[in-house]
Amino acid sequence: MLSVPRPSKRFWMTAIVYTEVTIVIKYFFQFGFFPFNQNIELDKSKPFHPPNIIGVEKREGYVHYDLVQLLALFFHRSILKCHGLWDEDNPRGGGKETPKQHHHEREKRTSSRPVEKQAAEGSSSLLESVRNRIPRHFHSMSTSTPLRRKSSSSASHLSQRTVRSAHSKGDSVSSRPGLRRGHSLRRGDSLRRGDSVLSVQHRSKKEMILEKLREQLIKAKSFTVKKTLEIYIPIRQFFYNLIHPEYSAVTDVYVLMFLADTVDFIIIVFGFWAFGKHSAAADITSSLSEDQVPEAFLVMVLIQFGTMIIDRALYLRKTVMGKVIFQVILVFGIHFWMFFILPGVTERRFSQNTVAQLWYFVKCIYFGLSAYQIRCGYPTRVLGNFLTKSYNYLNLFLFQGFRLVPFLTELRAVMDWVWTDTTLSLSNWICVEDIYAHIFVLKCWRMSEKRYPQPRGQKKKKVVKYGMGGLIVMLLICIVWFPLLFMSLVKSVAGVVNKPLDVSVTITLGGFQPIFTMSAQQNQLKDISKADFADFMNSYNYIPSAMQFLEAYTSADVAVAELEGSSNSLWTISPPSRKNLMDVLSKEEYFPVTMSWTIQRNLSLGAKAEVATDKHITYLDMTTRQELIDLLNGTRNQAVVIEQVFPCFLRAPSDSNAKPIEQLYKDNSYKNILLALERTHNSSGEIQEWWIVDQPSAGQIQMRGAAVGKKREAGLQLYVFSDKVSPPSLGFLAGYGIMGLYASVVLVIGKFVREFFSGISHSIMFEELPVVDRILKLCTDIFLVRETGELELEEDLYAKLIFLYRSPETMIKWTRDQKTK
């Protein structure tokens, strides 16, 4: 994708052959006699199974994608053949010689031919004359030994030097002094070579081996350098052609790359669990609500955001070299992470990770767009926001939404100032950006007024008034009454019944050890039918306050906790404490009996607190205290009646307070209970004691499902009315309550709405501009001269823009409609 101007035929042929060979190899390894194909299910969970890494694992549909790829390659090959590009020798236009270069080279070769011919003729005549004038014994000496054959090369070099000297001086090379000098040189060279022959004979065998070894090392070094250059030079030429193209069709796909990165960012936020080992069931909203930031989520978000920042910096600096380096690092890093690091972290294969596959697919689209941007080059001018290219409602609303994203506008403005050459300060830069954004919005409104003109003297249509005005009225009314409507509907319509999971009751005499402890769970927590609840409501027809309370509940909201009468723990009080308790009962004027209860709910359904508790204290009269003393002494066997101590109707709201329901107690009195102390002896003869609690009469709600005539066992019946809780999806709003919603939602929204209805008179001068084309052109001129490097002109145009906003008279002249003059 980075080939300039297009991939070569060799590339497409390599891709086609590679795909065909891959299909054949995969087909060959589908047979079951291979050892790694015999335990497929066992090796399926191994992310680094070698056949899976190589791609020869036996599986269904192993060749589908390869066939699609091969079909696409052949289809592309047919397209290239149709356009005559398949048999092209060199697809790069810069590799062929242009006609002008070819003509220049031909003229150069033609002009150099006479000189070369003259030099060759001169050198041949020189050699002939020198050969004729050399004495005979020199010729015989040159052919007597094999070593003398090498002197011809020295003679040829001498002749070439003589030819060059003859051409430089312009004289004839056949003069006597020159011949004597040449003859003396040849004689000296022959004598030196004779001495070298004698020295060779005296050399040892070791020195000759070292000499040959040195020659072989030199040859190996030259061969290595040659092969290295053969590999390095094409790669270097490829990147040079990519960074310095001869012809480039400049394009701008940064917006598409930014959208691809944004999609990847969203995939990471909502699917981060796919990039961790033990986070498969994690939820980012619940993790953030608990003030816990998963490490995998944090690392991936920061890396993704950092790559977006780097990409923006490269785009503003227009550095293709930096983009190429960044692209190479990303390609190798992401592929190594996706196919090697991620499977090791998550312990599952890449083919089994759907979220990672989706993220990788979008990233491949980004790689394709980046390669296209590198091949075509960055645009020479980056002018304004991409949403400000057209003036319509779509661009207007998208641009306004872009500006509403927190810190996005500010971050973009600061990054543009950092990585753009300019003379403006940061405050001046932000001022120009704000003016340009404001003028763009005005331009969109003026264009809409031109498309949909309003005739003079004509009243507004009812469709506009009731459409837009009615919608605003309904919206304001909903905002005002939103908390009340929301809290009423969220529990009555979308509310979830949060029934109790455990109901516990404890009775304490004074400040001593509890005498009775019992809890009801699972089968002891029973529901009531609609008919039983209707009969219960009919018994309160004459009490309006009770009916008002009961109408807010249904039979599904009521649970009956049947507590057993015998305490679930022995009363292990020491003899001194027993004596102290009897003394307090006989002497104290006010002796309290405390009944406390605890109701446990499911917190995940939306309750504010998991446990709701409360208690009721009753003071005993003298008669009851004396009966308790007799019961402790063992002189009384009958149960003692404790009056108005047991609140059998409890309300369990979503908070931690479970209060008695005062409207349901007739005569404003609680129920009585019976206390009895049971004694027995164990196998060792020790006395064991426990308390038994019972209610004198049956419960208020008669259970029709109970067996007729069955004797009722001792115990207590506690009726729990559970308030409905908001669903977890709306819990973040319902948790504020009515007053909290009014303070945090209604008043804040009202403050923003008030800004649209007040302070308009102060902005008329800059809002009601009939024609903004000249101001818009001035802003684009500032962008243009900045991109072309005319920084002094940028200062002048900025000063002109500031003067325009400081001078109302000049502003009126610039924005006046030409037709109204």
CSV table of N, CA and C in Angstrom, one decimal, residues 575-591 625-626 628-630 632-633:
chain,number,residue,atom,x,y,z
A,575,PRO,N,-25.1,-17.0,87.9
A,575,PRO,CA,-25.9,-16.7,89.1
A,575,PRO,C,-25.8,-15.3,89.7
A,576,PRO,N,-24.6,-14.7,89.7
A,576,PRO,CA,-24.6,-13.3,90.2
A,576,PRO,C,-25.4,-12.3,89.3
A,577,SER,N,-25.3,-12.5,88.0
A,577,SER,CA,-26.1,-11.7,87.1
A,577,SER,C,-27.6,-12.0,87.2
A,578,ARG,N,-28.0,-13.2,87.5
A,578,ARG,CA,-29.4,-13.5,87.7
A,578,ARG,C,-29.9,-12.8,89.0
A,579,LYS,N,-29.1,-12.9,90.0
A,579,LYS,CA,-29.5,-12.2,91.3
A,579,LYS,C,-29.6,-10.7,91.1
A,580,ASN,N,-28.6,-10.1,90.3
A,580,ASN,CA,-28.6,-8.7,90.0
A,580,ASN,C,-29.9,-8.3,89.2
A,581,LEU,N,-30.3,-9.2,88.3
A,581,LEU,CA,-31.4,-8.9,87.5
A,581,LEU,C,-32.7,-8.9,88.4
A,582,MET,N,-32.8,-9.8,89.3
A,582,MET,CA,-33.9,-9.9,90.2
A,582,MET,C,-34.0,-8.7,91.1
A,583,ASP,N,-32.8,-8.2,91.6
A,583,ASP,CA,-32.8,-7.0,92.4
A,583,ASP,C,-33.2,-5.8,91.6
A,584,VAL,N,-32.8,-5.7,90.4
A,584,VAL,CA,-33.2,-4.5,89.6
A,584,VAL,C,-34.7,-4.5,89.3
A,585,LEU,N,-35.2,-5.7,89.0
A,585,LEU,CA,-36.7,-5.8,88.8
A,585,LEU,C,-37.5,-5.4,90.0
A,586,SER,N,-36.9,-5.7,91.2
A,586,SER,CA,-37.7,-5.4,92.4
A,586,SER,C,-37.5,-4.0,92.9
A,587,LYS,N,-36.4,-3.3,92.6
A,587,LYS,CA,-36.1,-2.0,93.1
A,587,LYS,C,-36.4,-0.9,92.1
A,588,GLU,N,-36.0,-1.0,90.9
A,588,GLU,CA,-36.1,0.1,89.9
A,588,GLU,C,-37.6,0.4,89.6
A,589,GLU,N,-37.8,1.7,89.5
A,589,GLU,CA,-39.2,2.1,89.2
A,589,GLU,C,-39.5,1.9,87.7
A,590,TYR,N,-38.5,2.2,86.8
A,590,TYR,CA,-38.7,2.0,85.4
A,590,TYR,C,-37.7,1.0,84.9
A,591,PHE,N,-38.3,-0.1,84.5
A,591,PHE,CA,-37.4,-1.2,83.9
A,591,PHE,C,-37.8,-1.4,82.5
A,625,ARG,N,-43.3,-6.9,86.6
A,625,ARG,CA,-42.0,-7.1,87.1
A,625,ARG,C,-42.0,-8.2,88.2
A,626,GLN,N,-43.0,-8.2,89.0
A,626,GLN,CA,-43.1,-9.2,90.0
A,626,GLN,C,-43.3,-10.6,89.4
A,628,LEU,N,-42.2,-11.5,86.5
A,628,LEU,CA,-40.9,-12.0,86.0
A,628,LEU,C,-40.0,-12.5,87.1
A,629,ILE,N,-40.0,-11.8,88.3
A,629,ILE,CA,-39.2,-12.3,89.4
A,629,ILE,C,-39.6,-13.7,89.8
A,630,ASP,N,-40.9,-13.9,89.8
A,630,ASP,CA,-41.4,-15.3,90.2
A,630,ASP,C,-41.0,-16.3,89.1
A,632,LEU,N,-38.3,-16.1,87.3
A,632,LEU,CA,-36.9,-16.4,87.4
A,632,LEU,C,-36.6,-17.3,88.6
A,633,ASN,N,-37.4,-17.1,89.7
A,633,ASN,CA,-37.2,-17.9,90.9
A,633,ASN,C,-37.6,-19.4,90.7
